[in-house]
Amino acid sequence: MKNQKRSRNQTAHNLLIAVFGAAGLMASCSPKSAVKGTKVMTAEYLSQGKVIFDNSCGKCHDLPNPKDHSAQNWVGIMNSMAPKAKLNDTQHQMVYDYIVSVK
């Protein structure tokens, strides 16, 4: 009787491991989203992004109209220009978030 109970417990344990393993494998194979989690962008946050955009980008050239490019195109533009403007990762993200928020 004890062996049957132990065997059932072991089977249930193995089944749980298999289920979680399969779920983990499926999750690792699924496409990753561009945005992870939820981000709350306050007016203050976007305003800071605008200030960085105006001051860092505007010191070298005329500022482009944020509406002139799609959010996807801005990724490449920002990846190219942020190092030239010496933006750190946080500033880079703030400027990008500001630019794509302009409608």
PDB file of C-alpha atoms in Angstrom:
ATOM      1  CA  MET A   1       0.000   0.000   0.000  1.00  0.00           C
ATOM      2  CA  LYS A   2       2.801   2.398   0.913  1.00  0.00           C
ATOM      3  CA  ASN A   3       4.605   1.582  -2.335  1.00  0.00           C
ATOM      4  CA  GLN A   4       1.466   2.314  -4.387  1.00  0.00           C
ATOM      5  CA  LYS A   5       1.052   5.692  -2.678  1.00  0.00           C
ATOM      6  CA  ARG A   6       4.742   6.501  -3.156  1.00  0.00           C
ATOM      7  CA  SER A   7       4.493   5.427  -6.801  1.00  0.00           C
ATOM      8  CA  ARG A   8       1.470   7.690  -7.365  1.00  0.00           C
ATOM      9  CA  ASN A   9       3.256  10.608  -5.694  1.00  0.00           C
ATOM     10  CA  GLN A  10       6.314  10.022  -7.869  1.00  0.00           C
ATOM     11  CA  THR A  11       4.130   9.829 -10.991  1.00  0.00           C
ATOM     12  CA  ALA A  12       2.356  13.081 -10.072  1.00  0.00           C
ATOM     13  CA  HIS A  13       5.714  14.705  -9.366  1.00  0.00           C
ATOM     14  CA  ASN A  14       7.110  13.577 -12.737  1.00  0.00           C
ATOM     15  CA  LEU A  15       3.980  14.794 -14.502  1.00  0.00           C
ATOM     16  CA  LEU A  16       4.315  18.251 -12.932  1.00  0.00           C
ATOM     17  CA  ILE A  17       7.949  18.451 -13.970  1.00  0.00           C
ATOM     18  CA  ALA A  18       7.026  17.476 -17.529  1.00  0.00           C
ATOM     19  CA  VAL A  19       4.207  20.034 -17.703  1.00  0.00           C
ATOM     20  CA  PHE A  20       6.340  22.890 -16.392  1.00  0.00           C
ATOM     21  CA  GLY A  21       9.249  21.845 -18.583  1.00  0.00           C
ATOM     22  CA  ALA A  22       7.036  21.844 -21.684  1.00  0.00           C
ATOM     23  CA  ALA A  23       5.555  25.223 -20.734  1.00  0.00           C
ATOM     24  CA  GLY A  24       9.036  26.656 -20.283  1.00  0.00           C
ATOM     25  CA  LEU A  25      10.171  25.275 -23.609  1.00  0.00           C
ATOM     26  CA  MET A  26       7.145  26.691 -25.415  1.00  0.00           C
ATOM     27  CA  ALA A  27       7.644  30.093 -23.789  1.00  0.00           C
ATOM     28  CA  SER A  28      11.294  30.200 -24.783  1.00  0.00           C
ATOM     29  CA  CYS A  29      10.413  29.425 -28.407  1.00  0.00           C
ATOM     30  CA  SER A  30       7.687  32.032 -28.744  1.00  0.00           C
ATOM     31  CA  PRO A  31       8.515  35.388 -30.346  1.00  0.00           C
ATOM     32  CA  LYS A  32       9.585  38.092 -27.952  1.00  0.00           C
ATOM     33  CA  SER A  33       7.624  41.307 -27.835  1.00  0.00           C
ATOM     34  CA  ALA A  34       9.351  44.622 -28.380  1.00  0.00           C
ATOM     35  CA  VAL A  35       7.935  45.936 -25.145  1.00  0.00           C
ATOM     36  CA  LYS A  36       8.372  43.962 -21.977  1.00  0.00           C
ATOM     37  CA  GLY A  37       5.884  44.495 -19.212  1.00  0.00           C
ATOM     38  CA  THR A  38       3.801  47.578 -18.950  1.00  0.00           C
ATOM     39  CA  LYS A  39       5.303  51.008 -18.870  1.00  0.00           C
ATOM     40  CA  VAL A  40       3.576  54.021 -17.437  1.00  0.00           C
ATOM     41  CA  MET A  41       4.715  57.150 -19.205  1.00  0.00           C
ATOM     42  CA  THR A  42       3.779  60.251 -17.329  1.00  0.00           C
ATOM     43  CA  ALA A  43       3.701  63.711 -18.833  1.00  0.00           C
ATOM     44  CA  GLU A  44       6.815  64.493 -16.770  1.00  0.00           C
ATOM     45  CA  TYR A  45       8.675  61.479 -18.192  1.00  0.00           C
ATOM     46  CA  LEU A  46       7.775  62.434 -21.773  1.00  0.00           C
ATOM     47  CA  SER A  47       8.679  66.059 -21.060  1.00  0.00           C
ATOM     48  CA  GLN A  48      12.137  64.947 -19.920  1.00  0.00           C
ATOM     49  CA  GLY A  49      12.481  62.966 -23.149  1.00  0.00           C
ATOM     50  CA  LYS A  50      11.596  66.091 -25.138  1.00  0.00           C
ATOM     51  CA  VAL A  51      14.173  68.176 -23.265  1.00  0.00           C
ATOM     52  CA  ILE A  52      16.876  65.586 -23.978  1.00  0.00           C
ATOM     53  CA  PHE A  53      15.762  65.418 -27.631  1.00  0.00           C
ATOM     54  CA  ASP A  54      15.827  69.210 -27.995  1.00  0.00           C
ATOM     55  CA  ASN A  55      19.162  69.701 -26.226  1.00  0.00           C
ATOM     56  CA  SER A  56      21.127  66.633 -27.328  1.00  0.00           C
ATOM     57  CA  CYS A  57      19.884  66.210 -30.889  1.00  0.00           C
ATOM     58  CA  GLY A  58      19.281  69.869 -31.624  1.00  0.00           C
ATOM     59  CA  LYS A  59      22.827  70.934 -30.799  1.00  0.00           C
ATOM     60  CA  CYS A  60      24.175  69.209 -33.946  1.00  0.00           C
ATOM     61  CA  HIS A  61      21.371  69.492 -36.497  1.00  0.00           C
ATOM     62  CA  ASP A  62      17.829  70.644 -37.099  1.00  0.00           C
ATOM     63  CA  LEU A  63      15.396  68.469 -35.223  1.00  0.00           C
ATOM     64  CA  PRO A  64      13.401  66.034 -37.331  1.00  0.00           C
ATOM     65  CA  ASN A  65       9.645  65.977 -37.011  1.00  0.00           C
ATOM     66  CA  PRO A  66       8.798  62.906 -34.908  1.00  0.00           C
ATOM     67  CA  LYS A  67       5.800  62.271 -37.179  1.00  0.00           C
ATOM     68  CA  ASP A  68       8.055  61.875 -40.232  1.00  0.00           C
ATOM     69  CA  HIS A  69       9.001  58.294 -39.310  1.00  0.00           C
ATOM     70  CA  SER A  70       7.251  55.226 -37.927  1.00  0.00           C
ATOM     71  CA  ALA A  71       8.040  53.872 -34.468  1.00  0.00           C
ATOM     72  CA  GLN A  72       9.941  51.021 -36.143  1.00  0.00           C
ATOM     73  CA  ASN A  73      12.021  53.421 -38.242  1.00  0.00           C
ATOM     74  CA  TRP A  74      12.827  55.454 -35.141  1.00  0.00           C
ATOM     75  CA  VAL A  75      14.452  52.363 -33.596  1.00  0.00           C
ATOM     76  CA  GLY A  76      17.142  52.369 -36.286  1.00  0.00           C
ATOM     77  CA  ILE A  77      17.514  56.137 -36.255  1.00  0.00           C
ATOM     78  CA  MET A  78      17.854  56.207 -32.481  1.00  0.00           C
ATOM     79  CA  ASN A  79      20.300  53.287 -32.448  1.00  0.00           C
ATOM     80  CA  SER A  80      22.445  55.198 -34.930  1.00  0.00           C
ATOM     81  CA  MET A  81      22.213  58.650 -33.366  1.00  0.00           C
ATOM     82  CA  ALA A  82      22.134  57.990 -29.603  1.00  0.00           C
ATOM     83  CA  PRO A  83      25.850  57.089 -29.385  1.00  0.00           C
ATOM     84  CA  LYS A  84      26.757  60.238 -31.358  1.00  0.00           C
ATOM     85  CA  ALA A  85      24.691  62.304 -28.914  1.00  0.00           C
ATOM     86  CA  LYS A  86      26.326  60.420 -26.019  1.00  0.00           C
ATOM     87  CA  LEU A  87      22.973  59.353 -24.595  1.00  0.00           C
ATOM     88  CA  ASN A  88      23.005  56.707 -21.902  1.00  0.00           C
ATOM     89  CA  ASP A  89      20.479  53.863 -22.098  1.00  0.00           C
ATOM     90  CA  THR A  90      17.914  55.663 -19.951  1.00  0.00           C
ATOM     91  CA  GLN A  91      18.144  58.863 -21.980  1.00  0.00           C
ATOM     92  CA  HIS A  92      17.968  56.868 -25.213  1.00  0.00           C
ATOM     93  CA  GLN A  93      14.747  55.220 -24.050  1.00  0.00           C
ATOM     94  CA  MET A  94      13.253  58.489 -22.839  1.00  0.00           C
ATOM     95  CA  VAL A  95      13.912  60.218 -26.174  1.00  0.00           C
ATOM     96  CA  TYR A  96      12.504  57.262 -28.114  1.00  0.00           C
ATOM     97  CA  ASP A  97       9.400  57.156 -25.915  1.00  0.00           C
ATOM     98  CA  TYR A  98       8.888  60.888 -26.374  1.00  0.00           C
ATOM     99  CA  ILE A  99       9.319  60.728 -30.162  1.00  0.00           C
ATOM    100  CA  VAL A 100       6.873  57.871 -30.679  1.00  0.00           C
ATOM    101  CA  SER A 101       4.351  59.479 -28.340  1.00  0.00           C
ATOM    102  CA  VAL A 102       4.041  62.533 -30.610  1.00  0.00           C
ATOM    103  CA  LYS A 103       0.923  62.187 -32.703  1.00  0.00           C
TER     104      LYS A 103
END
